[in-house]
Amino acid sequence: MNQLINVKPAVEAAEYRYARGWHCLGEAKDYRDGQLHTLNIFGTRLLAFADEQGAISILDAYCPHMGADLSQGELVNGKVVCPFHHWAFDASGRCAEIPYCKRIPPKAKTRKWLTCEENNLLFVWNNPEGKPPAEGVEIPHLPEIDSDEWDHDWHLDLMMIDTNPRELVDNLVDAQHFGPVHGTPTKYFRNTFKEHIGTQLFMGDSERLGGDLIADSAYYGPATHFTRMRAEYDGLLVESILLNCHVPVGPNQFELRFGVLVKKIPGWTEEQNKQLALDYVNQNRTSFYQDVDIWSHKRRVDMPVLAEGDGPIYQLREWYQQFFMDEADVPAMHKELREFIVVDNR
């Protein structure tokens, strides 16, 4: 599903720095189709492709020769062939062949981006300083992805949203929108922040997603959010994992991917479990799109007027800001665990 959500621009492109962190590009299998994939992200154009062994590479898309868009070329024997002069680039980004020249200039190469695959998803690393991830900065492995007890199809939706990604990340601490927007008043709400991880624990009752709903979630860096959920749904205990991730296109636009995994009900047939998964995924989509609709009509507020019970919005933004500065400048306070219990009506 593709949608375009418009919100008033909030950040000027000339002054914008893209967040340091792992960014999800969807399911890895989609890139193993023998095609070149254009990626308009981080204010530039990249291309993704898989070699003959299935290893996925991401390169800067503009040819260092005369600037042609390599993503508009062809993939031949695992090499990207430029549409302009047929220079061929291998998975490392180096030019491997020039049809009219035997000597390859040493500077004939394009940037290769760091990637990883985890939980059947493809991620690309962005760091304006050019450094690899620090120790421990990684996407966690979900053991459920290896279990036959779970449906392994993420049921991903892709949306293009015209606003700054911070609007999305704010939801991590917004304790009081669950009732008005989702019809799910908050019973318990807690946030923690430490290093590159920000968490939320939510408890409440949802007509759409089930009673005694528990949602335990975390951002791993600025852009990848997993939520483990469990609830009594239609007389059944349903467990699921939500993926909510984004990649910036420009300062005020991002690709948003939303997906759900659902645990199978023991004793049910594959067809019954498939139908349950689809039903629950659709309920989650409806709930999530209620947030999307809010973003489509609101504007950015840098200094919100807050009331008691609103949640640690300023503390979240302080945590989020670390991904937009040099690592050496990140305040030491982010190494310490900070906890905020906002609501406790259990």
Short mmCIF file of C-alpha atoms in Angstrom, two decimals:
data_model
loop_
_atom_site.label_atom_id
_atom_site.label_comp_id
_atom_site.label_asym_id
_atom_site.label_seq_id
_atom_site.Cartn_x
_atom_site.Cartn_y
_atom_site.Cartn_z
CA MET A 1 0.00 0.00 0.00
CA ASN A 2 1.43 3.39 -0.99
CA GLN A 3 0.18 6.69 0.37
CA LEU A 4 1.41 10.29 0.33
CA ILE A 5 0.74 12.27 3.51
CA ASN A 6 1.25 16.04 3.34
CA VAL A 7 2.32 18.16 6.31
CA LYS A 8 3.70 21.70 6.30
CA PRO A 9 7.52 21.74 5.86
CA ALA A 10 9.36 22.23 9.14
CA VAL A 11 13.10 21.97 8.44
CA GLU A 12 15.19 23.64 5.75
CA ALA A 13 17.16 21.20 3.58
CA ALA A 14 20.33 23.32 3.64
CA GLU A 15 20.69 22.93 7.42
CA TYR A 16 19.54 19.35 7.80
CA ARG A 17 21.64 16.40 8.95
CA TYR A 18 20.32 12.86 8.58
CA ALA A 19 20.26 10.70 11.67
CA ARG A 20 23.04 8.29 12.53
CA GLY A 21 21.70 4.75 12.70
CA TRP A 22 20.37 1.65 10.99
CA HIS A 23 17.45 2.25 8.65
CA CYS A 24 15.12 -0.48 7.38
CA LEU A 25 14.51 -0.85 3.62
CA GLY A 26 11.91 -3.60 3.80
CA GLU A 27 12.17 -7.35 3.33
CA ALA A 28 15.52 -8.52 1.99
CA LYS A 29 13.92 -11.03 -0.38
CA ASP A 30 12.45 -8.18 -2.44
CA TYR A 31 15.96 -7.15 -3.52
CA ARG A 32 16.91 -10.61 -4.80
CA ASP A 33 14.92 -10.33 -8.03
CA GLY A 34 17.81 -9.71 -10.43
CA GLN A 35 16.90 -6.02 -10.77
CA LEU A 36 18.41 -2.68 -9.78
CA HIS A 37 16.43 -0.86 -7.11
CA THR A 38 16.45 2.95 -6.92
CA LEU A 39 16.55 4.36 -3.38
CA ASN A 40 15.81 8.07 -2.99
CA ILE A 41 16.87 8.46 0.64
CA PHE A 42 19.11 10.64 2.85
CA GLY A 43 18.72 13.52 0.40
CA THR A 44 20.44 11.63 -2.42
CA ARG A 45 19.98 8.61 -4.69
CA LEU A 46 21.32 5.13 -3.98
CA LEU A 47 20.85 1.79 -5.68
CA ALA A 48 20.44 -1.70 -4.23
CA PHE A 49 21.03 -5.02 -5.95
CA ALA A 50 21.94 -8.63 -5.21
CA ASP A 51 24.88 -10.44 -6.77
CA GLU A 52 24.68 -13.95 -8.17
CA GLN A 53 25.18 -15.42 -4.68
CA GLY A 54 22.32 -13.33 -3.28
CA ALA A 55 24.46 -10.87 -1.29
CA ILE A 56 22.81 -7.42 -1.35
CA SER A 57 24.88 -4.28 -1.94
CA ILE A 58 23.93 -0.61 -1.77
CA LEU A 59 25.94 1.96 -3.73
CA ASP A 60 25.78 5.65 -4.48
CA ALA A 61 23.74 5.80 -7.67
CA TYR A 62 25.61 8.54 -9.53
CA CYS A 63 28.43 7.40 -11.79
CA PRO A 64 31.81 9.03 -10.93
CA HIS A 65 32.54 9.31 -14.66
CA MET A 66 29.88 11.72 -15.97
CA GLY A 67 27.20 11.57 -13.31
CA ALA A 68 24.68 9.23 -14.93
CA ASP A 69 22.14 7.44 -12.73
CA LEU A 70 23.49 3.92 -12.32
CA SER A 71 20.14 2.69 -11.04
CA GLN A 72 18.78 3.26 -14.55
CA GLY A 73 21.40 0.90 -16.00
CA GLU A 74 21.46 -2.88 -16.09
CA LEU A 75 22.60 -5.67 -13.81
CA VAL A 76 24.83 -7.98 -15.86
CA ASN A 77 26.69 -10.92 -14.28
CA GLY A 78 26.49 -9.30 -10.86
CA LYS A 79 27.81 -5.92 -12.06
CA VAL A 80 26.01 -2.61 -12.51
CA VAL A 81 26.41 -1.32 -16.07
CA CYS A 82 26.06 2.44 -16.46
CA PRO A 83 23.45 3.46 -19.06
CA PHE A 84 25.63 6.33 -20.38
CA HIS A 85 29.03 4.80 -21.31
CA HIS A 86 28.65 1.20 -20.09
CA TRP A 87 31.22 1.41 -17.34
CA ALA A 88 30.61 -1.64 -15.12
CA PHE A 89 30.79 -1.48 -11.31
CA ASP A 90 31.08 -4.47 -9.00
CA ALA A 91 29.50 -4.96 -5.56
CA SER A 92 32.35 -3.07 -3.87
CA GLY A 93 31.56 0.05 -5.90
CA ARG A 94 34.77 -0.15 -7.92
CA CYS A 95 34.73 0.08 -11.68
CA ALA A 96 35.61 -3.36 -13.04
CA GLU A 97 35.36 -2.71 -16.77
CA ILE A 98 35.38 0.13 -19.30
CA PRO A 99 34.47 -1.15 -22.77
CA TYR A 100 36.75 1.28 -24.64
CA CYS A 101 39.68 1.41 -22.20
CA LYS A 102 41.99 -1.23 -20.68
CA ARG A 103 43.30 0.87 -17.79
CA ILE A 104 40.77 1.55 -15.03
CA PRO A 105 41.37 4.93 -13.34
CA PRO A 106 42.02 4.43 -9.58
CA LYS A 107 39.28 6.96 -8.73
CA ALA A 108 36.69 5.11 -10.81
CA LYS A 109 34.56 3.97 -7.89
CA THR A 110 31.36 4.89 -6.14
CA ARG A 111 30.57 4.72 -2.44
CA LYS A 112 29.45 1.41 -0.96
CA TRP A 113 27.10 1.68 2.02
CA LEU A 114 27.20 -0.63 5.02
CA THR A 115 24.25 -3.03 5.16
CA CYS A 116 22.99 -5.85 7.33
CA GLU A 117 20.15 -8.35 7.25
CA GLU A 118 18.22 -9.19 10.38
CA ASN A 119 14.77 -10.69 10.95
CA ASN A 120 14.36 -11.14 7.16
CA LEU A 121 14.77 -7.36 6.76
CA LEU A 122 17.41 -5.29 4.97
CA PHE A 123 19.05 -2.37 6.80
CA VAL A 124 21.42 0.36 5.65
CA TRP A 125 23.73 2.29 8.00
CA ASN A 126 23.90 6.07 7.83
CA ASN A 127 26.53 8.14 9.63
CA PRO A 128 27.50 11.63 8.42
CA GLU A 129 30.93 11.09 10.02
CA GLY A 130 31.52 7.99 7.91
CA LYS A 131 32.14 5.74 10.92
CA PRO A 132 30.75 2.20 11.36
CA PRO A 133 28.35 1.44 14.22
CA ALA A 134 29.76 1.62 17.72
CA GLU A 135 29.93 -1.61 19.70
CA GLY A 136 26.45 -2.80 20.64
CA VAL A 137 24.63 -0.54 18.19
CA GLU A 138 22.75 -3.19 16.27
CA ILE A 139 19.32 -4.42 15.29
CA PRO A 140 18.28 -7.14 17.77
CA HIS A 141 17.51 -10.61 16.50
CA LEU A 142 13.91 -11.64 17.12
CA PRO A 143 13.92 -15.33 18.07
CA GLU A 144 10.30 -15.58 16.91
CA ILE A 145 11.53 -15.26 13.31
CA ASP A 146 13.12 -18.72 13.69
CA SER A 147 10.10 -20.37 15.31
CA ASP A 148 7.54 -22.48 13.47
CA GLU A 149 5.01 -21.17 15.99
CA TRP A 150 5.00 -17.78 14.22
CA ASP A 151 3.83 -16.54 10.83
CA HIS A 152 6.99 -15.12 9.19
CA ASP A 153 5.30 -12.81 6.70
CA TRP A 154 5.66 -9.18 7.85
CA HIS A 155 2.60 -8.05 5.81
CA LEU A 156 4.45 -4.78 5.14
CA ASP A 157 2.80 -1.55 4.06
CA LEU A 158 4.88 1.29 2.55
CA MET A 159 3.80 4.92 2.87
CA MET A 160 5.45 8.18 1.85
CA ILE A 161 4.82 10.83 4.49
CA ASP A 162 5.52 14.52 4.04
CA THR A 163 6.73 15.63 7.44
CA ASN A 164 9.83 15.40 9.62
CA PRO A 165 10.42 11.95 11.18
CA ARG A 166 10.37 13.42 14.68
CA GLU A 167 6.57 13.54 14.46
CA LEU A 168 6.59 9.75 14.28
CA VAL A 169 9.18 9.25 17.04
CA ASP A 170 7.20 11.49 19.43
CA ASN A 171 4.62 8.70 19.67
CA LEU A 172 7.03 6.70 21.85
CA VAL A 173 6.23 8.93 24.84
CA ASP A 174 2.75 10.22 24.02
CA ALA A 175 0.86 8.56 26.87
CA GLN A 176 -2.37 10.49 26.44
CA HIS A 177 -3.25 10.01 22.76
CA PHE A 178 -4.25 6.34 23.09
CA GLY A 179 -7.71 7.14 24.45
CA PRO A 180 -8.71 10.03 22.14
CA VAL A 181 -7.18 8.59 18.95
CA HIS A 182 -7.36 4.81 19.40
CA GLY A 183 -10.16 4.37 21.93
CA THR A 184 -7.66 2.64 24.24
CA PRO A 185 -7.35 4.56 27.54
CA THR A 186 -3.98 4.08 29.22
CA LYS A 187 -3.82 1.97 32.40
CA TYR A 188 -0.03 1.95 32.71
CA PHE A 189 2.67 3.78 30.75
CA ARG A 190 6.44 3.78 31.26
CA ASN A 191 9.40 5.03 29.22
CA THR A 192 13.13 4.40 29.58
CA PHE A 193 16.13 5.84 27.75
CA LYS A 194 19.67 4.51 27.70
CA GLU A 195 22.31 4.94 24.99
CA HIS A 196 20.69 4.28 21.59
CA ILE A 197 17.56 2.55 22.95
CA GLY A 198 14.30 4.19 23.98
CA THR A 199 11.46 2.01 25.31
CA GLN A 200 7.74 2.18 26.01
CA LEU A 201 5.57 -0.17 28.08
CA PHE A 202 1.84 0.36 27.55
CA MET A 203 -1.12 -1.41 29.18
CA GLY A 204 -4.77 -0.82 28.37
CA ASP A 205 -7.90 -2.23 26.79
CA SER A 206 -8.62 -1.92 23.08
CA GLU A 207 -11.92 -2.69 21.35
CA ARG A 208 -9.95 -3.19 18.13
CA LEU A 209 -6.85 -5.08 19.33
CA GLY A 210 -8.22 -6.84 22.40
CA GLY A 211 -8.56 -6.56 26.16
CA ASP A 212 -5.71 -6.61 28.67
CA LEU A 213 -3.47 -5.29 25.91
CA ILE A 214 0.24 -5.16 26.77
CA ALA A 215 2.59 -3.49 24.28
CA ASP A 216 6.30 -3.61 25.10
CA SER A 217 8.28 -1.67 22.52
CA ALA A 218 11.64 -0.08 21.78
CA TYR A 219 13.38 2.13 19.27
CA TYR A 220 16.82 0.79 18.40
CA GLY A 221 18.39 4.02 17.24
CA PRO A 222 16.40 6.78 15.56
CA ALA A 223 14.42 4.82 13.01
CA THR A 224 13.65 1.16 13.85
CA HIS A 225 10.85 0.36 16.29
CA PHE A 226 9.71 -3.14 17.33
CA THR A 227 6.69 -3.78 19.58
CA ARG A 228 5.76 -7.07 21.23
CA MET A 229 2.01 -7.19 21.87
CA ARG A 230 -0.34 -9.60 23.59
CA ALA A 231 -4.09 -9.26 24.15
CA GLU A 232 -7.33 -11.19 24.56
CA TYR A 233 -8.79 -10.92 21.07
CA ASP A 234 -12.10 -12.52 20.13
CA GLY A 235 -11.74 -14.99 23.01
CA LEU A 236 -8.13 -15.89 22.12
CA LEU A 237 -4.74 -14.89 23.50
CA VAL A 238 -3.07 -13.29 20.48
CA GLU A 239 0.64 -12.45 20.44
CA SER A 240 2.16 -10.27 17.75
CA ILE A 241 5.21 -8.20 16.84
CA LEU A 242 4.85 -4.82 15.16
CA LEU A 243 7.51 -3.24 12.96
CA ASN A 244 7.39 0.54 12.60
CA CYS A 245 10.39 1.93 10.74
CA HIS A 246 11.26 4.87 8.54
CA VAL A 247 13.93 6.15 6.18
CA PRO A 248 14.24 9.90 5.50
CA VAL A 249 13.92 10.98 1.87
CA GLY A 250 14.48 14.66 2.66
CA PRO A 251 14.19 16.83 5.78
CA ASN A 252 10.40 16.85 5.58
CA GLN A 253 9.63 13.53 3.92
CA PHE A 254 10.18 9.91 4.87
CA GLU A 255 9.33 6.39 3.77
CA LEU A 256 7.35 4.64 6.49
CA ARG A 257 7.10 0.87 6.64
CA PHE A 258 4.61 -0.80 8.94
CA GLY A 259 4.34 -4.56 9.38
CA VAL A 260 3.04 -7.22 11.74
CA LEU A 261 3.99 -10.80 12.66
CA VAL A 262 1.39 -12.95 14.42
CA LYS A 263 1.87 -16.09 16.53
CA LYS A 264 -0.09 -19.12 15.36
CA ILE A 265 -2.84 -20.60 17.52
CA PRO A 266 -1.90 -24.18 18.55
CA GLY A 267 -4.14 -26.81 17.00
CA TRP A 268 -5.42 -24.53 14.26
CA THR A 269 -4.92 -25.27 10.58
CA GLU A 270 -2.58 -23.19 8.44
CA GLU A 271 -5.61 -21.65 6.75
CA GLN A 272 -7.20 -20.70 10.08
CA ASN A 273 -3.97 -19.16 11.35
CA LYS A 274 -3.46 -17.29 8.08
CA GLN A 275 -6.94 -15.79 8.37
CA LEU A 276 -6.35 -14.81 12.01
CA ALA A 277 -3.07 -13.15 11.04
CA LEU A 278 -4.72 -11.18 8.24
CA ASP A 279 -7.59 -10.10 10.47
CA TYR A 280 -5.27 -8.95 13.25
CA VAL A 281 -2.91 -7.26 10.84
CA ASN A 282 -5.84 -5.30 9.40
CA GLN A 283 -6.94 -4.25 12.87
CA ASN A 284 -3.40 -3.03 13.60
CA ARG A 285 -3.27 -1.18 10.30
CA THR A 286 -6.52 0.62 11.07
CA SER A 287 -5.20 1.62 14.48
CA PHE A 288 -1.85 2.80 13.11
CA TYR A 289 -3.46 4.81 10.30
CA GLN A 290 -5.34 6.80 12.92
CA ASP A 291 -1.95 8.25 13.88
CA VAL A 292 -1.05 8.80 10.23
CA ASP A 293 -4.24 10.83 9.78
CA ILE A 294 -3.26 13.08 12.70
CA TRP A 295 0.16 13.74 11.16
CA SER A 296 -1.45 14.71 7.86
CA HIS A 297 -3.21 17.68 9.47
CA LYS A 298 -0.92 18.84 12.31
CA ARG A 299 2.11 21.10 12.26
CA ARG A 300 5.47 20.81 13.96
CA VAL A 301 5.68 22.30 17.45
CA ASP A 302 9.22 22.58 18.81
CA MET A 303 8.27 23.90 22.26
CA PRO A 304 4.93 22.27 23.15
CA VAL A 305 2.94 23.47 26.15
CA LEU A 306 2.67 20.38 28.34
CA ALA A 307 0.40 19.31 31.18
CA GLU A 308 0.93 16.78 33.95
CA GLY A 309 0.64 13.27 32.53
CA ASP A 310 1.72 14.16 29.00
CA GLY A 311 4.85 12.00 29.16
CA PRO A 312 8.56 12.83 28.84
CA ILE A 313 8.33 14.54 25.46
CA TYR A 314 11.25 16.90 26.06
CA GLN A 315 13.39 14.06 27.40
CA LEU A 316 12.58 11.97 24.32
CA ARG A 317 13.61 14.77 22.00
CA GLU A 318 16.82 15.20 23.98
CA TRP A 319 17.50 11.45 23.51
CA TYR A 320 16.58 11.64 19.81
CA GLN A 321 18.89 14.60 19.21
CA GLN A 322 22.00 12.49 19.95
CA PHE A 323 21.64 10.86 16.52
CA PHE A 324 22.08 14.23 14.80
CA MET A 325 25.43 15.18 16.37
CA ASP A 326 28.97 13.85 16.20
CA GLU A 327 29.41 10.82 18.45
CA ALA A 328 32.14 12.59 20.43
CA ASP A 329 29.62 15.31 21.32
CA VAL A 330 26.90 13.00 22.66
CA PRO A 331 26.32 13.93 26.33
CA ALA A 332 27.47 11.35 28.88
CA MET A 333 23.99 11.40 30.44
CA HIS A 334 22.76 9.11 27.64
CA LYS A 335 24.87 6.27 29.06
CA GLU A 336 22.74 6.23 32.21
CA LEU A 337 19.29 4.64 32.44
CA ARG A 338 16.46 7.15 32.81
CA GLU A 339 12.97 5.89 33.67
CA PHE A 340 9.64 7.71 33.59
CA ILE A 341 6.38 6.19 34.83
CA VAL A 342 3.72 8.47 33.44
CA VAL A 343 0.47 6.63 34.21
CA ASP A 344 -0.25 3.87 36.74
CA ASN A 345 -3.98 3.13 37.03
CA ARG A 346 -3.65 -0.63 37.38
#
